Amino acid sequence: MCYNKGTEINVEKGVDNMKVIIAKNYEGMSEVAAKIIADKVNSKPNCILGLATGSTPVGMYKKLVEYNKNNEVDFSLVNSFNLDEYKGLSGDHNQSYRYFMDNNLFNHININKANTFIPNGKAENIEEECRSYDSKLAEYGGIDIQVLGIGNNGHIGFNEPSDTLSVCTHVTELTKTTIEANSRFFSSIEEVPTEAITMGLGGIMRAKTILLLASGSQKAEIISKLVTGKINTKIPASLLQIHSNVIVVVDEEAGALIMSNDNKLAVSIVKN
Ligand code: F6R
């Protein structure tokens, strides 16, 4: 599939490489991202997609629904693993991530729902749920392409800023900033769950390709830190700098600081 890529930047850090694509706006970001996913599915029909929820990928999912309806991409053999789920919410709760995925994507494409995996937020034995999620992921051979959003605080999945980060799927307490950010989806902040099950950094970093999306000026600072800052567990997304195949797709607002002339780090524009 071809698309108008927008500005493409390659950020080289030692031997590692992060490709940054700056699209004009949210629509452009969504289109670039959807085409990357569609190309992956077309080249490997039984691929394993790692999927994210939140506001950012909604436009990308809309495009994928459109491509599927136009027979441009076939999800019938695809398997998917989602990053996270709120602890305590069942899949039919309208703020659960299972509900989000069904309504934004799975109900509208020809994926076999039995092949879509999301941690069970209501599991009786939550530790066992985490372990079996990792075993299942390993059994399926790991993720081919992992879609990520990014929290304003640098979280990926619900791996929140901390002195230490976890490798495996685990239960995590959500930080105040994450609870505040996510309260926009609930009728009151008290209703936002305070804990979630999240894939750890191991599951994410083992993905063959990472596709991180960000949109809007409120993400500009964290995107700048992600691309040009040092690796720091207080910014979990910064670990992606040591992954060998990361594509960051942002709109101009989220990319504003990495485009600026003040950027002292080695960011070179290789294509327009
Ligand atoms: C969602 C997830 C989170 C979000 C992040 C950004 O599955 O894992 O890390 O990607 O909180 O959320 P939005 O896109 O709503 O800004």
PDB file of C-alpha atoms and ligand atoms in Angstrom:
ATOM      1  CA  MET A   1       0.000   0.000   0.000  1.00  0.00           C
ATOM      2  CA  CYS A   2       1.351   3.428  -0.715  1.00  0.00           C
ATOM      3  CA  TYR A   3       0.683   6.501   1.301  1.00  0.00           C
ATOM      4  CA  ASN A   4       1.811  10.061   1.641  1.00  0.00           C
ATOM      5  CA  LYS A   5       4.353   9.481   4.377  1.00  0.00           C
ATOM      6  CA  GLY A   6       4.797  12.982   5.701  1.00  0.00           C
ATOM      7  CA  THR A   7       8.218  13.972   6.933  1.00  0.00           C
ATOM      8  CA  GLU A   8      10.372  11.016   7.831  1.00  0.00           C
ATOM      9  CA  ILE A   9      13.240  11.285  10.257  1.00  0.00           C
ATOM     10  CA  ASN A  10      15.758   8.627  11.168  1.00  0.00           C
ATOM     11  CA  VAL A  11      17.206   8.945  14.651  1.00  0.00           C
ATOM     12  CA  GLU A  12      20.412   7.003  15.050  1.00  0.00           C
ATOM     13  CA  LYS A  13      21.650   6.187  18.521  1.00  0.00           C
ATOM     14  CA  GLY A  14      24.751   4.035  18.342  1.00  0.00           C
ATOM     15  CA  VAL A  15      23.745   0.932  16.466  1.00  0.00           C
ATOM     16  CA  ASP A  16      20.057   1.384  17.158  1.00  0.00           C
ATOM     17  CA  ASN A  17      17.615   3.119  14.971  1.00  0.00           C
ATOM     18  CA  MET A  18      14.265   4.775  15.478  1.00  0.00           C
ATOM     19  CA  LYS A  19      12.253   5.913  12.512  1.00  0.00           C
ATOM     20  CA  VAL A  20      10.025   8.919  13.165  1.00  0.00           C
ATOM     21  CA  ILE A  21       7.259   9.818  10.734  1.00  0.00           C
ATOM     22  CA  ILE A  22       5.617  13.196  11.238  1.00  0.00           C
ATOM     23  CA  ALA A  23       2.199  13.331   9.595  1.00  0.00           C
ATOM     24  CA  LYS A  24       0.293  16.546   9.078  1.00  0.00           C
ATOM     25  CA  ASN A  25      -2.521  15.808  11.515  1.00  0.00           C
ATOM     26  CA  TYR A  26      -4.407  13.078  13.395  1.00  0.00           C
ATOM     27  CA  GLU A  27      -6.029  11.824  10.189  1.00  0.00           C
ATOM     28  CA  GLY A  28      -2.616  11.516   8.507  1.00  0.00           C
ATOM     29  CA  MET A  29      -1.098   9.789  11.548  1.00  0.00           C
ATOM     30  CA  SER A  30      -3.984   7.307  11.569  1.00  0.00           C
ATOM     31  CA  GLU A  31      -3.602   6.584   7.868  1.00  0.00           C
ATOM     32  CA  VAL A  32       0.154   6.017   8.010  1.00  0.00           C
ATOM     33  CA  ALA A  33      -0.258   3.710  11.008  1.00  0.00           C
ATOM     34  CA  ALA A  34      -3.170   1.765   9.498  1.00  0.00           C
ATOM     35  CA  LYS A  35      -1.212   1.164   6.303  1.00  0.00           C
ATOM     36  CA  ILE A  36       1.776  -0.131   8.235  1.00  0.00           C
ATOM     37  CA  ILE A  37      -0.513  -2.609  10.025  1.00  0.00           C
ATOM     38  CA  ALA A  38      -2.350  -3.555   6.816  1.00  0.00           C
ATOM     39  CA  ASP A  39       0.974  -4.154   5.038  1.00  0.00           C
ATOM     40  CA  LYS A  40       2.078  -6.430   7.880  1.00  0.00           C
ATOM     41  CA  VAL A  41      -1.161  -8.439   7.723  1.00  0.00           C
ATOM     42  CA  ASN A  42      -0.962  -8.668   3.929  1.00  0.00           C
ATOM     43  CA  SER A  43       2.631  -9.896   4.017  1.00  0.00           C
ATOM     44  CA  LYS A  44       1.995 -12.290   6.925  1.00  0.00           C
ATOM     45  CA  PRO A  45      -1.714 -13.209   7.085  1.00  0.00           C
ATOM     46  CA  ASN A  46      -1.336 -15.200  10.330  1.00  0.00           C
ATOM     47  CA  CYS A  47       0.670 -12.510  12.091  1.00  0.00           C
ATOM     48  CA  ILE A  48       0.399 -11.668  15.775  1.00  0.00           C
ATOM     49  CA  LEU A  49      -0.695  -8.088  16.360  1.00  0.00           C
ATOM     50  CA  GLY A  50      -0.051  -6.372  19.675  1.00  0.00           C
ATOM     51  CA  LEU A  51      -2.832  -3.835  20.197  1.00  0.00           C
ATOM     52  CA  ALA A  52      -3.456  -0.800  22.377  1.00  0.00           C
ATOM     53  CA  THR A  53      -6.513   1.121  23.505  1.00  0.00           C
ATOM     54  CA  GLY A  54      -6.922   4.822  24.382  1.00  0.00           C
ATOM     55  CA  SER A  55      -7.871   7.772  22.169  1.00  0.00           C
ATOM     56  CA  THR A  56      -4.806   7.699  19.951  1.00  0.00           C
ATOM     57  CA  PRO A  57      -5.358   4.491  17.916  1.00  0.00           C
ATOM     58  CA  VAL A  58      -9.113   5.012  17.360  1.00  0.00           C
ATOM     59  CA  GLY A  59      -8.555   6.672  13.951  1.00  0.00           C
ATOM     60  CA  MET A  60      -6.161   3.904  12.906  1.00  0.00           C
ATOM     61  CA  TYR A  61      -8.759   1.269  13.828  1.00  0.00           C
ATOM     62  CA  LYS A  62     -11.396   3.145  11.780  1.00  0.00           C
ATOM     63  CA  LYS A  63      -9.108   3.015   8.753  1.00  0.00           C
ATOM     64  CA  LEU A  64      -8.444  -0.699   9.258  1.00  0.00           C
ATOM     65  CA  VAL A  65     -12.203  -1.327   9.378  1.00  0.00           C
ATOM     66  CA  GLU A  66     -12.518   0.584   6.098  1.00  0.00           C
ATOM     67  CA  TYR A  67      -9.665  -1.375   4.438  1.00  0.00           C
ATOM     68  CA  ASN A  68     -11.217  -4.649   5.603  1.00  0.00           C
ATOM     69  CA  LYS A  69     -14.634  -3.685   4.188  1.00  0.00           C
ATOM     70  CA  ASN A  70     -12.952  -2.774   0.872  1.00  0.00           C
ATOM     71  CA  ASN A  71     -11.203  -6.171   0.830  1.00  0.00           C
ATOM     72  CA  GLU A  72      -7.806  -4.524   1.062  1.00  0.00           C
ATOM     73  CA  VAL A  73      -6.842  -6.506   4.158  1.00  0.00           C
ATOM     74  CA  ASP A  74      -8.013  -9.835   5.539  1.00  0.00           C
ATOM     75  CA  PHE A  75      -7.864 -10.467   9.294  1.00  0.00           C
ATOM     76  CA  SER A  76      -9.259 -14.012   9.214  1.00  0.00           C
ATOM     77  CA  LEU A  77      -5.966 -15.645  10.242  1.00  0.00           C
ATOM     78  CA  VAL A  78      -4.690 -12.866  12.507  1.00  0.00           C
ATOM     79  CA  ASN A  79      -4.182 -13.306  16.250  1.00  0.00           C
ATOM     80  CA  SER A  80      -4.016 -10.351  18.596  1.00  0.00           C
ATOM     81  CA  PHE A  81      -2.811  -9.660  22.111  1.00  0.00           C
ATOM     82  CA  ASN A  82      -3.774  -6.458  23.880  1.00  0.00           C
ATOM     83  CA  LEU A  83      -1.439  -4.636  26.198  1.00  0.00           C
ATOM     84  CA  ASP A  84      -3.649  -4.205  29.198  1.00  0.00           C
ATOM     85  CA  GLU A  85      -6.973  -4.317  31.005  1.00  0.00           C
ATOM     86  CA  TYR A  86      -8.350  -2.578  34.078  1.00  0.00           C
ATOM     87  CA  LYS A  87      -8.377  -4.821  37.136  1.00  0.00           C
ATOM     88  CA  GLY A  88     -11.929  -5.341  38.373  1.00  0.00           C
ATOM     89  CA  LEU A  89     -13.756  -4.595  35.114  1.00  0.00           C
ATOM     90  CA  SER A  90     -15.412  -7.415  33.198  1.00  0.00           C
ATOM     91  CA  GLY A  91     -15.299  -7.506  29.413  1.00  0.00           C
ATOM     92  CA  ASP A  92     -18.866  -6.233  29.112  1.00  0.00           C
ATOM     93  CA  HIS A  93     -18.201  -3.093  31.197  1.00  0.00           C
ATOM     94  CA  ASN A  94     -18.313  -0.183  28.763  1.00  0.00           C
ATOM     95  CA  GLN A  95     -14.939   1.128  29.988  1.00  0.00           C
ATOM     96  CA  SER A  96     -13.150  -2.211  29.833  1.00  0.00           C
ATOM     97  CA  TYR A  97     -10.536  -2.583  27.156  1.00  0.00           C
ATOM     98  CA  ARG A  98     -12.255  -5.732  25.842  1.00  0.00           C
ATOM     99  CA  TYR A  99     -15.361  -3.632  25.243  1.00  0.00           C
ATOM    100  CA  PHE A 100     -13.244  -0.927  23.599  1.00  0.00           C
ATOM    101  CA  MET A 101     -11.556  -3.385  21.234  1.00  0.00           C
ATOM    102  CA  ASP A 102     -14.801  -5.144  20.309  1.00  0.00           C
ATOM    103  CA  ASN A 103     -16.505  -1.852  19.549  1.00  0.00           C
ATOM    104  CA  ASN A 104     -13.673  -0.060  17.810  1.00  0.00           C
ATOM    105  CA  LEU A 105     -12.263  -2.946  15.818  1.00  0.00           C
ATOM    106  CA  PHE A 106     -13.093  -6.597  16.331  1.00  0.00           C
ATOM    107  CA  ASN A 107     -16.879  -6.337  15.773  1.00  0.00           C
ATOM    108  CA  HIS A 108     -16.286  -4.626  12.429  1.00  0.00           C
ATOM    109  CA  ILE A 109     -13.598  -6.789  10.809  1.00  0.00           C
ATOM    110  CA  ASN A 110     -13.355 -10.446   9.854  1.00  0.00           C
ATOM    111  CA  ILE A 111     -11.074 -11.438  12.738  1.00  0.00           C
ATOM    112  CA  ASN A 112     -11.984 -14.594  14.656  1.00  0.00           C
ATOM    113  CA  LYS A 113     -12.775 -13.255  18.157  1.00  0.00           C
ATOM    114  CA  ALA A 114     -11.442 -16.493  19.652  1.00  0.00           C
ATOM    115  CA  ASN A 115      -8.029 -15.366  18.396  1.00  0.00           C
ATOM    116  CA  THR A 116      -8.143 -12.010  20.199  1.00  0.00           C
ATOM    117  CA  PHE A 117      -6.568 -12.021  23.643  1.00  0.00           C
ATOM    118  CA  ILE A 118      -6.941  -9.426  26.383  1.00  0.00           C
ATOM    119  CA  PRO A 119      -6.130 -10.016  30.058  1.00  0.00           C
ATOM    120  CA  ASN A 120      -9.206 -10.852  32.128  1.00  0.00           C
ATOM    121  CA  GLY A 121      -9.628  -8.034  34.643  1.00  0.00           C
ATOM    122  CA  LYS A 122     -12.027 -10.151  36.707  1.00  0.00           C
ATOM    123  CA  ALA A 123      -9.862 -13.281  36.911  1.00  0.00           C
ATOM    124  CA  GLU A 124     -10.203 -14.984  40.290  1.00  0.00           C
ATOM    125  CA  ASN A 125      -6.510 -15.726  40.439  1.00  0.00           C
ATOM    126  CA  ILE A 126      -4.951 -12.619  38.984  1.00  0.00           C
ATOM    127  CA  GLU A 127      -1.336 -13.828  39.341  1.00  0.00           C
ATOM    128  CA  GLU A 128      -2.234 -16.964  37.426  1.00  0.00           C
ATOM    129  CA  GLU A 129      -3.968 -14.828  34.784  1.00  0.00           C
ATOM    130  CA  CYS A 130      -0.748 -12.836  34.303  1.00  0.00           C
ATOM    131  CA  ARG A 131       1.404 -15.969  34.036  1.00  0.00           C
ATOM    132  CA  SER A 132      -0.933 -17.651  31.563  1.00  0.00           C
ATOM    133  CA  TYR A 133      -1.092 -14.481  29.440  1.00  0.00           C
ATOM    134  CA  ASP A 134       2.700 -14.563  29.073  1.00  0.00           C
ATOM    135  CA  SER A 135       2.695 -18.331  28.384  1.00  0.00           C
ATOM    136  CA  LYS A 136       0.062 -17.908  25.698  1.00  0.00           C
ATOM    137  CA  LEU A 137       2.033 -15.109  24.096  1.00  0.00           C
ATOM    138  CA  ALA A 138       5.166 -17.258  24.098  1.00  0.00           C
ATOM    139  CA  GLU A 139       3.203 -20.217  22.698  1.00  0.00           C
ATOM    140  CA  TYR A 140       2.021 -18.044  19.784  1.00  0.00           C
ATOM    141  CA  GLY A 141       5.615 -17.035  19.085  1.00  0.00           C
ATOM    142  CA  GLY A 142       5.560 -13.419  20.289  1.00  0.00           C
ATOM    143  CA  ILE A 143       4.297 -10.258  18.675  1.00  0.00           C
ATOM    144  CA  ASP A 144       5.081  -9.306  15.092  1.00  0.00           C
ATOM    145  CA  ILE A 145       4.061  -5.680  15.419  1.00  0.00           C
ATOM    146  CA  GLN A 146       3.125  -3.950  18.655  1.00  0.00           C
ATOM    147  CA  VAL A 147       0.995  -0.808  18.555  1.00  0.00           C
ATOM    148  CA  LEU A 148       1.676   1.572  21.443  1.00  0.00           C
ATOM    149  CA  GLY A 149       0.267   4.869  22.619  1.00  0.00           C
ATOM    150  CA  ILE A 150       2.232   6.827  25.183  1.00  0.00           C
ATOM    151  CA  GLY A 151       1.105   8.391  28.448  1.00  0.00           C
ATOM    152  CA  ASN A 152       1.993  12.019  29.129  1.00  0.00           C
ATOM    153  CA  ASN A 153       4.204  10.567  31.868  1.00  0.00           C
ATOM    154  CA  GLY A 154       5.965   8.198  29.461  1.00  0.00           C
ATOM    155  CA  HIS A 155       4.083   5.027  30.335  1.00  0.00           C
ATOM    156  CA  ILE A 156       3.666   2.342  27.694  1.00  0.00           C
ATOM    157  CA  GLY A 157       0.949  -0.194  28.333  1.00  0.00           C
ATOM    158  CA  PHE A 158       0.476   0.530  32.023  1.00  0.00           C
ATOM    159  CA  ASN A 159       4.164   0.312  32.795  1.00  0.00           C
ATOM    160  CA  GLU A 160       4.211   3.435  34.918  1.00  0.00           C
ATOM    161  CA  PRO A 161       7.289   5.527  35.799  1.00  0.00           C
ATOM    162  CA  SER A 162       9.113   3.833  38.658  1.00  0.00           C
ATOM    163  CA  ASP A 163      12.571   3.023  40.030  1.00  0.00           C
ATOM    164  CA  THR A 164      12.209  -0.452  38.573  1.00  0.00           C
ATOM    165  CA  LEU A 165      10.227  -1.902  35.688  1.00  0.00           C
ATOM    166  CA  SER A 166       8.747  -5.381  35.270  1.00  0.00           C
ATOM    167  CA  VAL A 167       9.527  -7.803  32.478  1.00  0.00           C
ATOM    168  CA  CYS A 168       6.410  -9.968  32.733  1.00  0.00           C
ATOM    169  CA  THR A 169       2.686  -9.315  32.660  1.00  0.00           C
ATOM    170  CA  HIS A 170       1.744  -8.020  36.093  1.00  0.00           C
ATOM    171  CA  VAL A 171      -0.751  -6.073  38.159  1.00  0.00           C
ATOM    172  CA  THR A 172       0.172  -2.442  38.552  1.00  0.00           C
ATOM    173  CA  GLU A 173      -1.151   0.493  40.497  1.00  0.00           C
ATOM    174  CA  LEU A 174      -2.077   3.362  38.215  1.00  0.00           C
ATOM    175  CA  THR A 175      -0.421   6.676  38.992  1.00  0.00           C
ATOM    176  CA  LYS A 176      -2.440   9.757  39.915  1.00  0.00           C
ATOM    177  CA  THR A 177      -1.679  11.347  36.531  1.00  0.00           C
ATOM    178  CA  THR A 178      -2.895   8.259  34.654  1.00  0.00           C
ATOM    179  CA  ILE A 179      -6.079   8.071  36.733  1.00  0.00           C
ATOM    180  CA  GLU A 180      -6.682  11.766  36.065  1.00  0.00           C
ATOM    181  CA  ALA A 181      -5.974  11.391  32.348  1.00  0.00           C
ATOM    182  CA  ASN A 182      -8.311   8.392  32.047  1.00  0.00           C
ATOM    183  CA  SER A 183     -11.105   9.947  34.126  1.00  0.00           C
ATOM    184  CA  ARG A 184     -12.288  11.652  30.918  1.00  0.00           C
ATOM    185  CA  PHE A 185     -13.856   8.334  29.912  1.00  0.00           C
ATOM    186  CA  PHE A 186     -15.709   7.804  33.222  1.00  0.00           C
ATOM    187  CA  SER A 187     -18.523   9.828  34.789  1.00  0.00           C
ATOM    188  CA  SER A 188     -16.371  10.579  37.833  1.00  0.00           C
ATOM    189  CA  ILE A 189     -12.732  10.125  38.838  1.00  0.00           C
ATOM    190  CA  GLU A 190     -13.806   7.817  41.697  1.00  0.00           C
ATOM    191  CA  GLU A 191     -15.009   5.305  39.117  1.00  0.00           C
ATOM    192  CA  VAL A 192     -11.600   4.939  37.452  1.00  0.00           C
ATOM    193  CA  PRO A 193     -10.015   1.641  38.521  1.00  0.00           C
ATOM    194  CA  THR A 194      -6.800   2.179  40.471  1.00  0.00           C
ATOM    195  CA  GLU A 195      -5.116  -0.987  39.222  1.00  0.00           C
ATOM    196  CA  ALA A 196      -4.605  -2.686  35.889  1.00  0.00           C
ATOM    197  CA  ILE A 197      -3.085  -5.813  34.413  1.00  0.00           C
ATOM    198  CA  THR A 198      -0.401  -4.894  31.920  1.00  0.00           C
ATOM    199  CA  MET A 199       2.041  -6.652  29.676  1.00  0.00           C
ATOM    200  CA  GLY A 200       5.541  -5.950  30.994  1.00  0.00           C
ATOM    201  CA  LEU A 201       8.512  -4.468  29.211  1.00  0.00           C
ATOM    202  CA  GLY A 202       9.622  -7.972  28.191  1.00  0.00           C
ATOM    203  CA  GLY A 203       6.519  -8.706  26.123  1.00  0.00           C
ATOM    204  CA  ILE A 204       6.708  -5.278  24.518  1.00  0.00           C
ATOM    205  CA  MET A 205      10.437  -5.258  23.820  1.00  0.00           C
ATOM    206  CA  ARG A 206      10.331  -8.755  22.311  1.00  0.00           C
ATOM    207  CA  ALA A 207       7.907  -7.560  19.605  1.00  0.00           C
ATOM    208  CA  LYS A 208       9.674  -7.673  16.245  1.00  0.00           C
ATOM    209  CA  THR A 209       8.437  -4.186  15.352  1.00  0.00           C
ATOM    210  CA  ILE A 210       7.093  -1.426  17.584  1.00  0.00           C
ATOM    211  CA  LEU A 211       4.685   1.147  16.173  1.00  0.00           C
ATOM    212  CA  LEU A 212       4.232   4.013  18.632  1.00  0.00           C
ATOM    213  CA  LEU A 213       1.612   6.672  17.921  1.00  0.00           C
ATOM    214  CA  ALA A 214       1.077  10.090  19.446  1.00  0.00           C
ATOM    215  CA  SER A 215      -1.102  13.034  18.595  1.00  0.00           C
ATOM    216  CA  GLY A 216      -1.637  16.541  19.968  1.00  0.00           C
ATOM    217  CA  SER A 217       0.506  19.177  21.638  1.00  0.00           C
ATOM    218  CA  GLN A 218       0.135  17.614  25.096  1.00  0.00           C
ATOM    219  CA  LYS A 219       2.329  14.740  23.832  1.00  0.00           C
ATOM    220  CA  ALA A 220       5.088  16.942  22.354  1.00  0.00           C
ATOM    221  CA  GLU A 221       7.272  16.982  25.452  1.00  0.00           C
ATOM    222  CA  ILE A 222       7.150  13.256  26.096  1.00  0.00           C
ATOM    223  CA  ILE A 223       7.784  12.506  22.412  1.00  0.00           C
ATOM    224  CA  SER A 224      10.851  14.722  22.537  1.00  0.00           C
ATOM    225  CA  LYS A 225      12.078  12.823  25.614  1.00  0.00           C
ATOM    226  CA  LEU A 226      11.318   9.497  23.958  1.00  0.00           C
ATOM    227  CA  VAL A 227      13.293  10.344  20.851  1.00  0.00           C
ATOM    228  CA  THR A 228      16.154  12.429  22.213  1.00  0.00           C
ATOM    229  CA  GLY A 229      16.360  11.842  25.982  1.00  0.00           C
ATOM    230  CA  LYS A 230      18.365   9.319  27.949  1.00  0.00           C
ATOM    231  CA  ILE A 231      17.016   5.926  28.949  1.00  0.00           C
ATOM    232  CA  ASN A 232      15.377   6.207  32.335  1.00  0.00           C
ATOM    233  CA  THR A 233      12.905   3.943  34.148  1.00  0.00           C
ATOM    234  CA  LYS A 234      11.034   7.127  35.123  1.00  0.00           C
ATOM    235  CA  ILE A 235      10.190   7.348  31.407  1.00  0.00           C
ATOM    236  CA  PRO A 236       9.391   3.727  30.570  1.00  0.00           C
ATOM    237  CA  ALA A 237       8.981   4.506  26.852  1.00  0.00           C
ATOM    238  CA  SER A 238      12.635   5.607  26.714  1.00  0.00           C
ATOM    239  CA  LEU A 239      13.602   1.916  26.797  1.00  0.00           C
ATOM    240  CA  LEU A 240      12.343   1.694  23.236  1.00  0.00           C
ATOM    241  CA  GLN A 241      15.558   3.444  22.221  1.00  0.00           C
ATOM    242  CA  ILE A 242      17.329   0.099  22.560  1.00  0.00           C
ATOM    243  CA  HIS A 243      14.809  -1.772  20.424  1.00  0.00           C
ATOM    244  CA  SER A 244      16.139  -2.271  16.917  1.00  0.00           C
ATOM    245  CA  ASN A 245      12.939  -1.670  14.982  1.00  0.00           C
ATOM    246  CA  VAL A 246      10.788   1.183  16.246  1.00  0.00           C
ATOM    247  CA  ILE A 247       8.544   3.344  14.104  1.00  0.00           C
ATOM    248  CA  VAL A 248       7.155   6.444  15.810  1.00  0.00           C
ATOM    249  CA  VAL A 249       4.245   8.068  13.965  1.00  0.00           C
ATOM    250  CA  VAL A 250       3.147  11.450  15.273  1.00  0.00           C
ATOM    251  CA  ASP A 251       1.198  14.405  14.009  1.00  0.00           C
ATOM    252  CA  GLU A 252       2.834  17.818  13.707  1.00  0.00           C
ATOM    253  CA  GLU A 253       1.651  18.915  17.147  1.00  0.00           C
ATOM    254  CA  ALA A 254       3.095  15.909  18.929  1.00  0.00           C
ATOM    255  CA  GLY A 255       6.269  16.176  16.820  1.00  0.00           C
ATOM    256  CA  ALA A 256       6.676  19.920  17.396  1.00  0.00           C
ATOM    257  CA  LEU A 257       9.670  19.713  19.740  1.00  0.00           C
ATOM    258  CA  ILE A 258      11.661  17.171  17.772  1.00  0.00           C
ATOM    259  CA  MET A 259      11.218  19.319  14.658  1.00  0.00           C
ATOM    260  CA  SER A 260      12.523  22.459  16.368  1.00  0.00           C
ATOM    261  CA  ASN A 261      15.879  24.017  15.450  1.00  0.00           C
ATOM    262  CA  ASP A 262      16.919  24.001  19.095  1.00  0.00           C
ATOM    263  CA  ASN A 263      17.203  20.268  19.047  1.00  0.00           C
ATOM    264  CA  LYS A 264      20.895  19.665  19.760  1.00  0.00           C
ATOM    265  CA  LEU A 265      20.738  15.912  19.267  1.00  0.00           C
ATOM    266  CA  ALA A 266      21.439  13.978  16.107  1.00  0.00           C
ATOM    267  CA  VAL A 267      18.091  14.123  14.403  1.00  0.00           C
ATOM    268  CA  SER A 268      18.547  14.219  10.672  1.00  0.00           C
ATOM    269  CA  ILE A 269      15.751  14.532   8.164  1.00  0.00           C
ATOM    270  CA  VAL A 270      16.304  11.910   5.511  1.00  0.00           C
ATOM    271  CA  LYS A 271      13.170  12.188   3.414  1.00  0.00           C
ATOM    272  CA  ASN A 272      10.255  14.455   2.724  1.00  0.00           C
TER     273      ASN A 272
HETATM  274  C1  F6R B   1      -3.708   1.658  26.357  1.00  0.00           C
HETATM  275  C2  F6R B   1      -2.379   1.878  26.924  1.00  0.00           C
HETATM  276  C3  F6R B   1      -1.919   3.223  27.354  1.00  0.00           C
HETATM  277  C4  F6R B   1      -2.263   4.334  26.341  1.00  0.00           C
HETATM  278  C5  F6R B   1      -1.752   5.689  26.843  1.00  0.00           C
HETATM  279  C6  F6R B   1      -2.125   6.821  25.911  1.00  0.00           C
HETATM  280  O1  F6R B   1      -3.889   0.300  26.036  1.00  0.00           O
HETATM  281  O2  F6R B   1      -1.685   0.938  27.072  1.00  0.00           O
HETATM  282  O3  F6R B   1      -0.526   3.175  27.524  1.00  0.00           O
HETATM  283  O4  F6R B   1      -1.701   4.030  25.119  1.00  0.00           O
HETATM  284  O5  F6R B   1      -2.264   5.951  28.112  1.00  0.00           O
HETATM  285  O6  F6R B   1      -3.506   6.976  25.925  1.00  0.00           O
HETATM  286  P1  F6R B   1      -4.251   7.971  24.900  1.00  0.00           P
HETATM  287  O7  F6R B   1      -4.087   7.367  23.549  1.00  0.00           O
HETATM  288  O8  F6R B   1      -5.681   7.955  25.349  1.00  0.00           O
HETATM  289  O9  F6R B   1      -3.580   9.293  25.038  1.00  0.00           O
END
